[in-house]
PDB file of C-alpha atoms in Angstrom:
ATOM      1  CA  UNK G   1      78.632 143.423 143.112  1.00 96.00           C
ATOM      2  CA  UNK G   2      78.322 140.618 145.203  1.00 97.00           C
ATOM      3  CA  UNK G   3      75.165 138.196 145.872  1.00 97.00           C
ATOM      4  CA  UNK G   4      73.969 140.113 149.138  1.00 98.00           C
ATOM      5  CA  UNK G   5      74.707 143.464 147.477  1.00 98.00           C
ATOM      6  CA  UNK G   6      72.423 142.943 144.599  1.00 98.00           C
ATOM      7  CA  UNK G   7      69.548 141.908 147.315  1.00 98.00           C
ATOM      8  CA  UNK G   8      70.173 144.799 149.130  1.00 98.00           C
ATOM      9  CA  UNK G   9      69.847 146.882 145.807  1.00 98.00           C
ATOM     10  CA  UNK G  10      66.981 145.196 144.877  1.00 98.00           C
ATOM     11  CA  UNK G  11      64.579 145.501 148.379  1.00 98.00           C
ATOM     12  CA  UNK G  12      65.617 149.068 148.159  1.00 98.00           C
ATOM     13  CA  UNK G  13      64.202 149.598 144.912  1.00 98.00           C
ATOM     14  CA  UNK G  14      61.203 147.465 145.731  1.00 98.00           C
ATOM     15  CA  UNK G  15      61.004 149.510 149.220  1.00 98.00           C
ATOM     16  CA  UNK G  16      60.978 152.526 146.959  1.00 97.00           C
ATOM     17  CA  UNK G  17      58.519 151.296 144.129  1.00 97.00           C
ATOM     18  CA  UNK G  18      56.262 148.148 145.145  1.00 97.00           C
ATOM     19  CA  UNK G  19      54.668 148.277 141.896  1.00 95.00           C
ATOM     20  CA  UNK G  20      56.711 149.255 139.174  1.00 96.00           C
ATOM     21  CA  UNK G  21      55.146 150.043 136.002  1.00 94.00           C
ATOM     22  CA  UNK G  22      56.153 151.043 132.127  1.00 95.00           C
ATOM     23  CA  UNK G  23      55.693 154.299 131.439  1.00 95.00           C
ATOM     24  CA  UNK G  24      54.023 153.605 127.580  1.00 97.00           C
ATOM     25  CA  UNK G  25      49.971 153.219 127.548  1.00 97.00           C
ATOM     26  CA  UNK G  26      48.383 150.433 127.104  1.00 98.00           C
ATOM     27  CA  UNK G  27      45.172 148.343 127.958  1.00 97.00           C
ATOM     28  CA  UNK G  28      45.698 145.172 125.463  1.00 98.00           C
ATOM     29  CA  UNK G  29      48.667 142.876 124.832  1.00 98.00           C
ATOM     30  CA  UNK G  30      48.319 144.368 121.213  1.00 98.00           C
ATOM     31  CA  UNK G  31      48.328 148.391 122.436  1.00 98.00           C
ATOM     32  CA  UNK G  32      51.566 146.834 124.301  1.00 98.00           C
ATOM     33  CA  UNK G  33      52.871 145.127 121.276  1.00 98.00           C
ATOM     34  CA  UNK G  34      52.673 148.302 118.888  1.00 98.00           C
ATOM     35  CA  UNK G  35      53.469 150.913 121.720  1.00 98.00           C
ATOM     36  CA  UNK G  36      56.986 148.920 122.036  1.00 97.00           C
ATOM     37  CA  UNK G  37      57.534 148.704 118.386  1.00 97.00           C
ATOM     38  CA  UNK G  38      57.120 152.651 118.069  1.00 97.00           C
ATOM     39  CA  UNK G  39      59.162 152.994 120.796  1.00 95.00           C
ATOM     40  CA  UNK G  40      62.190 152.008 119.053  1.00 91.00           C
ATOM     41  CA  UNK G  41      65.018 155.040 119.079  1.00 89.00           C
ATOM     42  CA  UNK G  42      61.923 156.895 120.565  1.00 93.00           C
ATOM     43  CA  UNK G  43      60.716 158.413 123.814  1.00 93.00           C
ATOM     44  CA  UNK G  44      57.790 156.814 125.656  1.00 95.00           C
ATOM     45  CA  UNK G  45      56.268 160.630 126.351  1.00 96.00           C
ATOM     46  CA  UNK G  46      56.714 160.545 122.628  1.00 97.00           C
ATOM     47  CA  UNK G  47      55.247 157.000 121.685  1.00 98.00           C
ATOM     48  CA  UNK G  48      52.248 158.384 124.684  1.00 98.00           C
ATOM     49  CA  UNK G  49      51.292 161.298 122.801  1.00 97.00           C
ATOM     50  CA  UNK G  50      50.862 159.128 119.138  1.00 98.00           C
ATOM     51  CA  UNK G  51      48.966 156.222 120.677  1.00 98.00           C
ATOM     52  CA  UNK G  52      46.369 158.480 122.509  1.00 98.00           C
ATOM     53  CA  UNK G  53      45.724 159.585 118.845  1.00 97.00           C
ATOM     54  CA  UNK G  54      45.779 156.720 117.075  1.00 98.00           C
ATOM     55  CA  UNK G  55      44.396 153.928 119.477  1.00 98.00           C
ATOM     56  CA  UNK G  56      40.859 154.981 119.996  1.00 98.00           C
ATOM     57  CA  UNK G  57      41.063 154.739 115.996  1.00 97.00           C
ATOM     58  CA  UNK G  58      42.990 151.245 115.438  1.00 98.00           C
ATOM     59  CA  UNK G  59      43.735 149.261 118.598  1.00 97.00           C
ATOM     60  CA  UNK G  60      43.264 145.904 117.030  1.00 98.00           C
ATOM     61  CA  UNK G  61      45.036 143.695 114.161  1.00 98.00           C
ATOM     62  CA  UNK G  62      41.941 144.393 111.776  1.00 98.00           C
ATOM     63  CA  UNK G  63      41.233 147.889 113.013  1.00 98.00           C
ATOM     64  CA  UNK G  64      44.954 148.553 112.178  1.00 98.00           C
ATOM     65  CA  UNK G  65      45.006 146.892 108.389  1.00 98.00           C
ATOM     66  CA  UNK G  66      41.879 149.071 107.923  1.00 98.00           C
ATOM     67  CA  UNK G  67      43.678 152.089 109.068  1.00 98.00           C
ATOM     68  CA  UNK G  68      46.376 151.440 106.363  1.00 97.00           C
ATOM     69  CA  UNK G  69      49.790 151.980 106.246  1.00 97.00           C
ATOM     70  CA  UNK G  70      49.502 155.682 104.561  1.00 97.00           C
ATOM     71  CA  UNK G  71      47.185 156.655 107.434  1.00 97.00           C
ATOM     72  CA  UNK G  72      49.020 155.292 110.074  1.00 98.00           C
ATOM     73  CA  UNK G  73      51.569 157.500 109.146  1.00 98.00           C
ATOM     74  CA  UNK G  74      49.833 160.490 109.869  1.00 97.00           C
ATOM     75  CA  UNK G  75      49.404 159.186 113.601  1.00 98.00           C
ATOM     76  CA  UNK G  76      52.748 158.701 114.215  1.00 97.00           C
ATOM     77  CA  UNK G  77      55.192 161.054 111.945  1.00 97.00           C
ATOM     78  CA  UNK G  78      56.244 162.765 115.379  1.00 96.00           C
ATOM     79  CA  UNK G  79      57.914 159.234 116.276  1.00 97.00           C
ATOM     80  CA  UNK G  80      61.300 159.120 114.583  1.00 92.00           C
ATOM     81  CA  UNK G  81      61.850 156.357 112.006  1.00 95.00           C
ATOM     82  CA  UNK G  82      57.821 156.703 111.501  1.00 96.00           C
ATOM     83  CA  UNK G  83      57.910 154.642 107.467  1.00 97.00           C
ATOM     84  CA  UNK G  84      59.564 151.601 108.504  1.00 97.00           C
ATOM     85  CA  UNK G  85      57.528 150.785 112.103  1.00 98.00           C
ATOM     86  CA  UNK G  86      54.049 152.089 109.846  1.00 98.00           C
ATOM     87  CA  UNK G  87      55.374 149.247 107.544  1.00 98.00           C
ATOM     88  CA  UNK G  88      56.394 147.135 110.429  1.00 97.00           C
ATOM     89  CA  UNK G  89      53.026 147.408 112.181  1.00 98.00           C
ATOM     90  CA  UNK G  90      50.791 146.969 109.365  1.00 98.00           C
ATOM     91  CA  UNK G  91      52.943 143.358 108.317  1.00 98.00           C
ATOM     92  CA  UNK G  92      52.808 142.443 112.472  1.00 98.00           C
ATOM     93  CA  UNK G  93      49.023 143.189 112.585  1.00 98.00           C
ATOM     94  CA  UNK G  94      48.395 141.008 108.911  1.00 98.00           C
ATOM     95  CA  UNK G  95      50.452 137.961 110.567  1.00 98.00           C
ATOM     96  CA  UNK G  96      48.666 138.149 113.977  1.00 98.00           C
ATOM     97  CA  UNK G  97      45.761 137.958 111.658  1.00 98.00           C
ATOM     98  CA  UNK G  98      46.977 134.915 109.655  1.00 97.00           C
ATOM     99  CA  UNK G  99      49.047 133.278 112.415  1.00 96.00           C
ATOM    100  CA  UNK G 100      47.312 133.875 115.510  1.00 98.00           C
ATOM    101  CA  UNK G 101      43.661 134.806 115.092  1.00 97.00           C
ATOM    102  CA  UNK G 102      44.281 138.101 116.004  1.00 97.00           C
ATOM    103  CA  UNK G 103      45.754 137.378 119.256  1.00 97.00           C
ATOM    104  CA  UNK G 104      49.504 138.332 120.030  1.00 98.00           C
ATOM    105  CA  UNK G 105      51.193 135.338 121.151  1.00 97.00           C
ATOM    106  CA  UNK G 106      52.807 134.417 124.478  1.00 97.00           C
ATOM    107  CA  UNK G 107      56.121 132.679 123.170  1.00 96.00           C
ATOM    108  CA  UNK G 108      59.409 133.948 122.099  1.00 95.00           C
ATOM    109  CA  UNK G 109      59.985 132.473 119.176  1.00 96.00           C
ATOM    110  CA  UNK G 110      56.412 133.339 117.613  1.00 97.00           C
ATOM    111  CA  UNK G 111      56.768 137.364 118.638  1.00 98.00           C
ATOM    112  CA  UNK G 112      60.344 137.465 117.640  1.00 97.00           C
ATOM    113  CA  UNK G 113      59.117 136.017 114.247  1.00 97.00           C
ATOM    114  CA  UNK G 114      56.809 139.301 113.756  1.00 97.00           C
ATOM    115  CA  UNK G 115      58.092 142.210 111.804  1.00 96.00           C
ATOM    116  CA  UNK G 116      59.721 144.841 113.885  1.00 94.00           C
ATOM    117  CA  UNK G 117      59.706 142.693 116.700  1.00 97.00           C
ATOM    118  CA  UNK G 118      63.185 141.967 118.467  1.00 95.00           C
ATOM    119  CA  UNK G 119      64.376 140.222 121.089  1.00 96.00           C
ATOM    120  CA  UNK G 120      64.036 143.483 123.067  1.00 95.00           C
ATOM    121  CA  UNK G 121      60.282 143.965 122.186  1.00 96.00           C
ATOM    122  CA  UNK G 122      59.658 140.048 122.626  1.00 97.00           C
ATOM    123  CA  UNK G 123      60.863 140.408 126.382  1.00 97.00           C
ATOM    124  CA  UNK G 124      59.109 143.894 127.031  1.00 97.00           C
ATOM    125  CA  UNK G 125      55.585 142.087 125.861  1.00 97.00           C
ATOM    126  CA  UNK G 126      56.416 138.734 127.922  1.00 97.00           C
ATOM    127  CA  UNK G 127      56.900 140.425 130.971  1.00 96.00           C
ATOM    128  CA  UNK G 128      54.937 143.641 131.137  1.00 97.00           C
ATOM    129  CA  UNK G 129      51.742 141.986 129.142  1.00 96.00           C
ATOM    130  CA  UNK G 130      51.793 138.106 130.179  1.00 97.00           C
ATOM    131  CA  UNK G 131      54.022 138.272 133.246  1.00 95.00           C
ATOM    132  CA  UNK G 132      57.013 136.216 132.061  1.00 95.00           C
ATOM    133  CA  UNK G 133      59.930 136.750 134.235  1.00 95.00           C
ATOM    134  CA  UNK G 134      61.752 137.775 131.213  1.00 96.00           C
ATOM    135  CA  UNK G 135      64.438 141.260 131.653  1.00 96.00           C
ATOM    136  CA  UNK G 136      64.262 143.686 128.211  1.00 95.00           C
ATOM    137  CA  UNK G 137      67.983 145.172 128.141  1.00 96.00           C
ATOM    138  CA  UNK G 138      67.812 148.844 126.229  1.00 93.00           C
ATOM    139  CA  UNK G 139      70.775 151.224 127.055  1.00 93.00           C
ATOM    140  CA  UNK G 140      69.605 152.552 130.378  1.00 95.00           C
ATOM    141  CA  UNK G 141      69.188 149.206 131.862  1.00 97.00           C
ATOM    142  CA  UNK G 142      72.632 148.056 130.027  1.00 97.00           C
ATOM    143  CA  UNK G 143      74.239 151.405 131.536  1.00 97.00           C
ATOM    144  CA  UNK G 144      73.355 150.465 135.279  1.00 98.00           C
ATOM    145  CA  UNK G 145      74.264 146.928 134.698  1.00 98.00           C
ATOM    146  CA  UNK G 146      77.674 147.633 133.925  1.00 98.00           C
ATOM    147  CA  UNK G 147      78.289 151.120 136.173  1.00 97.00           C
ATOM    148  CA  UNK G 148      77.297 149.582 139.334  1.00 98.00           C
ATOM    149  CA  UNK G 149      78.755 146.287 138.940  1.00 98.00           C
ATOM    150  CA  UNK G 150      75.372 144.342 138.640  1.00 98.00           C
ATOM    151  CA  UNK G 151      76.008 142.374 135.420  1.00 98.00           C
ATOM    152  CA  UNK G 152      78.285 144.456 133.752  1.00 97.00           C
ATOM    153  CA  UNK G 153      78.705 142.305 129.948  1.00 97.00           C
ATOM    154  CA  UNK G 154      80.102 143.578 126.088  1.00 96.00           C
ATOM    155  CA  UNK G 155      76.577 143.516 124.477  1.00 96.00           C
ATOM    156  CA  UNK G 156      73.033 143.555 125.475  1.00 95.00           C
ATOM    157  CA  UNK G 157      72.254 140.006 125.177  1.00 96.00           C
ATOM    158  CA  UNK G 158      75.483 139.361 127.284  1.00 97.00           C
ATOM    159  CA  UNK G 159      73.829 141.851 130.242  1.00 98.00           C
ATOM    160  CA  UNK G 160      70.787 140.454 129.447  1.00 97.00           C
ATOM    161  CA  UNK G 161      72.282 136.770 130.452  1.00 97.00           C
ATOM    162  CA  UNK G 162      74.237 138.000 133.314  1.00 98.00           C
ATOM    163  CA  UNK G 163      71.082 139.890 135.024  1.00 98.00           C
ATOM    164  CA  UNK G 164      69.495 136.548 134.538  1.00 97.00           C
ATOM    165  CA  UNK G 165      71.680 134.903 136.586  1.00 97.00           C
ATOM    166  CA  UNK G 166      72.481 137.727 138.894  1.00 97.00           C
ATOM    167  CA  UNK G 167      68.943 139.112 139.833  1.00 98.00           C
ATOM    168  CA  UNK G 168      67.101 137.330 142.778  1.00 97.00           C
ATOM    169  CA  UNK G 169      64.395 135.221 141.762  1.00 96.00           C
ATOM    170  CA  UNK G 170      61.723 137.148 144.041  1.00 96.00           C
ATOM    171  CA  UNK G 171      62.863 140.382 142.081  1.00 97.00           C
ATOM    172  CA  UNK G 172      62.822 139.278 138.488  1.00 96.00           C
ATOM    173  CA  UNK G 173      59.690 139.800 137.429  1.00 95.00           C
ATOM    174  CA  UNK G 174      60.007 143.734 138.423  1.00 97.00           C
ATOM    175  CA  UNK G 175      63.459 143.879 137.642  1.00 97.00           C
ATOM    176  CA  UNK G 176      63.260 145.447 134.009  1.00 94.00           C
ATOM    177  CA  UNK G 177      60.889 148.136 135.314  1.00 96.00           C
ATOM    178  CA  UNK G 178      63.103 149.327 138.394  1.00 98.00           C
ATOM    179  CA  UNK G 179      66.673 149.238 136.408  1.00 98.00           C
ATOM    180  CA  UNK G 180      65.339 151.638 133.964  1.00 96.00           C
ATOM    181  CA  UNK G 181      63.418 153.670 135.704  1.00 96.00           C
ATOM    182  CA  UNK G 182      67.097 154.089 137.823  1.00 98.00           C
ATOM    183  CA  UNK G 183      68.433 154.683 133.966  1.00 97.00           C
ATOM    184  CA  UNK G 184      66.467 157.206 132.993  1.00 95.00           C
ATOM    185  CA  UNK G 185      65.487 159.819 135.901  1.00 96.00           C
ATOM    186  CA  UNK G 186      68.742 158.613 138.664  1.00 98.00           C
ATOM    187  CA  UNK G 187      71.917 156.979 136.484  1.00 98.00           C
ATOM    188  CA  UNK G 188      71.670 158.950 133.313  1.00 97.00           C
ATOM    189  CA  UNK G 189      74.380 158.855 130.908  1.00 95.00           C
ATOM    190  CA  UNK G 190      75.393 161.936 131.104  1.00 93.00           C
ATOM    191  CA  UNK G 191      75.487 163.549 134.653  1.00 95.00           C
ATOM    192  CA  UNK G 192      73.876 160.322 137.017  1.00 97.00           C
ATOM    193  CA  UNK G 193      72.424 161.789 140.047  1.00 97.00           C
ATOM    194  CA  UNK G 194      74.740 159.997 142.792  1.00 97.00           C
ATOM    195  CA  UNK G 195      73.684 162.118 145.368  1.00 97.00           C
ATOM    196  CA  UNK G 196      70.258 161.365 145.214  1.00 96.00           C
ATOM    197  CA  UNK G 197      70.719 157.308 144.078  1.00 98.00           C
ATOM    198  CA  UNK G 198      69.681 155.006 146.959  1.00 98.00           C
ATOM    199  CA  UNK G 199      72.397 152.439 146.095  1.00 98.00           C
ATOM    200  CA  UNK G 200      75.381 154.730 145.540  1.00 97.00           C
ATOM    201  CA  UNK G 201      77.185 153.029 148.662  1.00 97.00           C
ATOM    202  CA  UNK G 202      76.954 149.576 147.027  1.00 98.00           C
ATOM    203  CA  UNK G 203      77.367 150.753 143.595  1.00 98.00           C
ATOM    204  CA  UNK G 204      81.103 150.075 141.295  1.00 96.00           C
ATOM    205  CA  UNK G 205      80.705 152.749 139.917  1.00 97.00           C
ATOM    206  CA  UNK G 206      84.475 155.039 140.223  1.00 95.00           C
ATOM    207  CA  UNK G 207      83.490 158.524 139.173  1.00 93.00           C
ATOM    208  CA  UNK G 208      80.000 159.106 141.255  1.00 95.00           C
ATOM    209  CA  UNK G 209      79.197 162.516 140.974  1.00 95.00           C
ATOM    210  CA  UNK G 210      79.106 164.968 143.777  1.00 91.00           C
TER     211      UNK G 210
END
């Protein structure tokens, strides 16, 4: 896509969504921090359904170790891969503890060197909790990167550096938010909904649905 294309795509999606939000719950950086974590190979309706359990129980570091891993368990066994992010969470809440006084931090490098925290999860908490304008590449925003033409790269840090460089500055703090929202309810993997996509005139992408 060229430059004035991918404006064009993007004051259409901000026309269409001023305010784009994630679709996990949260009211803290650390709600944010474990929602992403359990979101992993997960849904968000999913990860929604476990927090509103298990937050009003354990929505802090301490609150958390308390809990235990065993318990925690029970909160989120409808997540899938539910024994390694209980192990994950309980080792993230103990350094936030040690490292941080409880506080989850606002760098890369210290998220990223938290247990079951990615560069994926590092750029979701950046953005969506402290306003970085960071972009968190998962397979729906990957997908639309490379069907339209937007940034289309091999991997998801390649994407990742491309969208970077592609988005408009005014647009990259939304940017994560609106590209997969488009992924999952308008481009979906399997049957996108071209007719009903607001940027299927500008979009690459050679097999559009009718």
């Amino acid at each position: 896509m060229t430059p004035a294309e991918i404006h064009e795509m993007f004051v259409r999606f901000s026309e269409l969504n001023p305010a784009p939000k994630t679709e996990l719950e949260y009211r803290t950086p650390y709600e944010l921090l474990v929602a992403v974590i359990l979101s992993a190979q997960a849904t968000d309706v999913g990860v929604n359904k476990a927090t509103r359990r298990l937050f009003p129980v354990a929505n802090t570091p301490a609150a958390m170790l308390a809990l235990g891993e065993e318990r925690l368990k029970r909160y989120i066994a409808t997540i899938g891969l539910f024994n390694a992010k209980a192990a994950n969470v309980i080792a993230m809440s103990r350094l936030l503890l040690e490292r941080h006084g409880g506080e989850v931090p606002r760098d890369r490098e210290s998220l990223e060197a938290l247990p079951g925290v990615g560069r994926k999860t590092a750029n979701v908490v950046l953005n969506t909790a402290f306003g970085e304008s960071t972009i968190a590449v998962d397979t729906h925003i990957s997908r639309v990167a490379n069907r339209t033409g937007l940034a289309p790269g091999k991997n998801v840090r390649e994407v990742e550096d491309r969208l970077l460089e592609a988005v408009p500055a005014a647009f990259r703090q939304d940017a994560h938010h609106w590209l997969i929202l488009h992924g999952r309810y308008v481009c979906k993997a399997r049957k996108p909904d071209c007719p009903g996509c607001i940027v299927r005139d500008l979009c690459r992408f050679p097999d559009k649905t009718v």
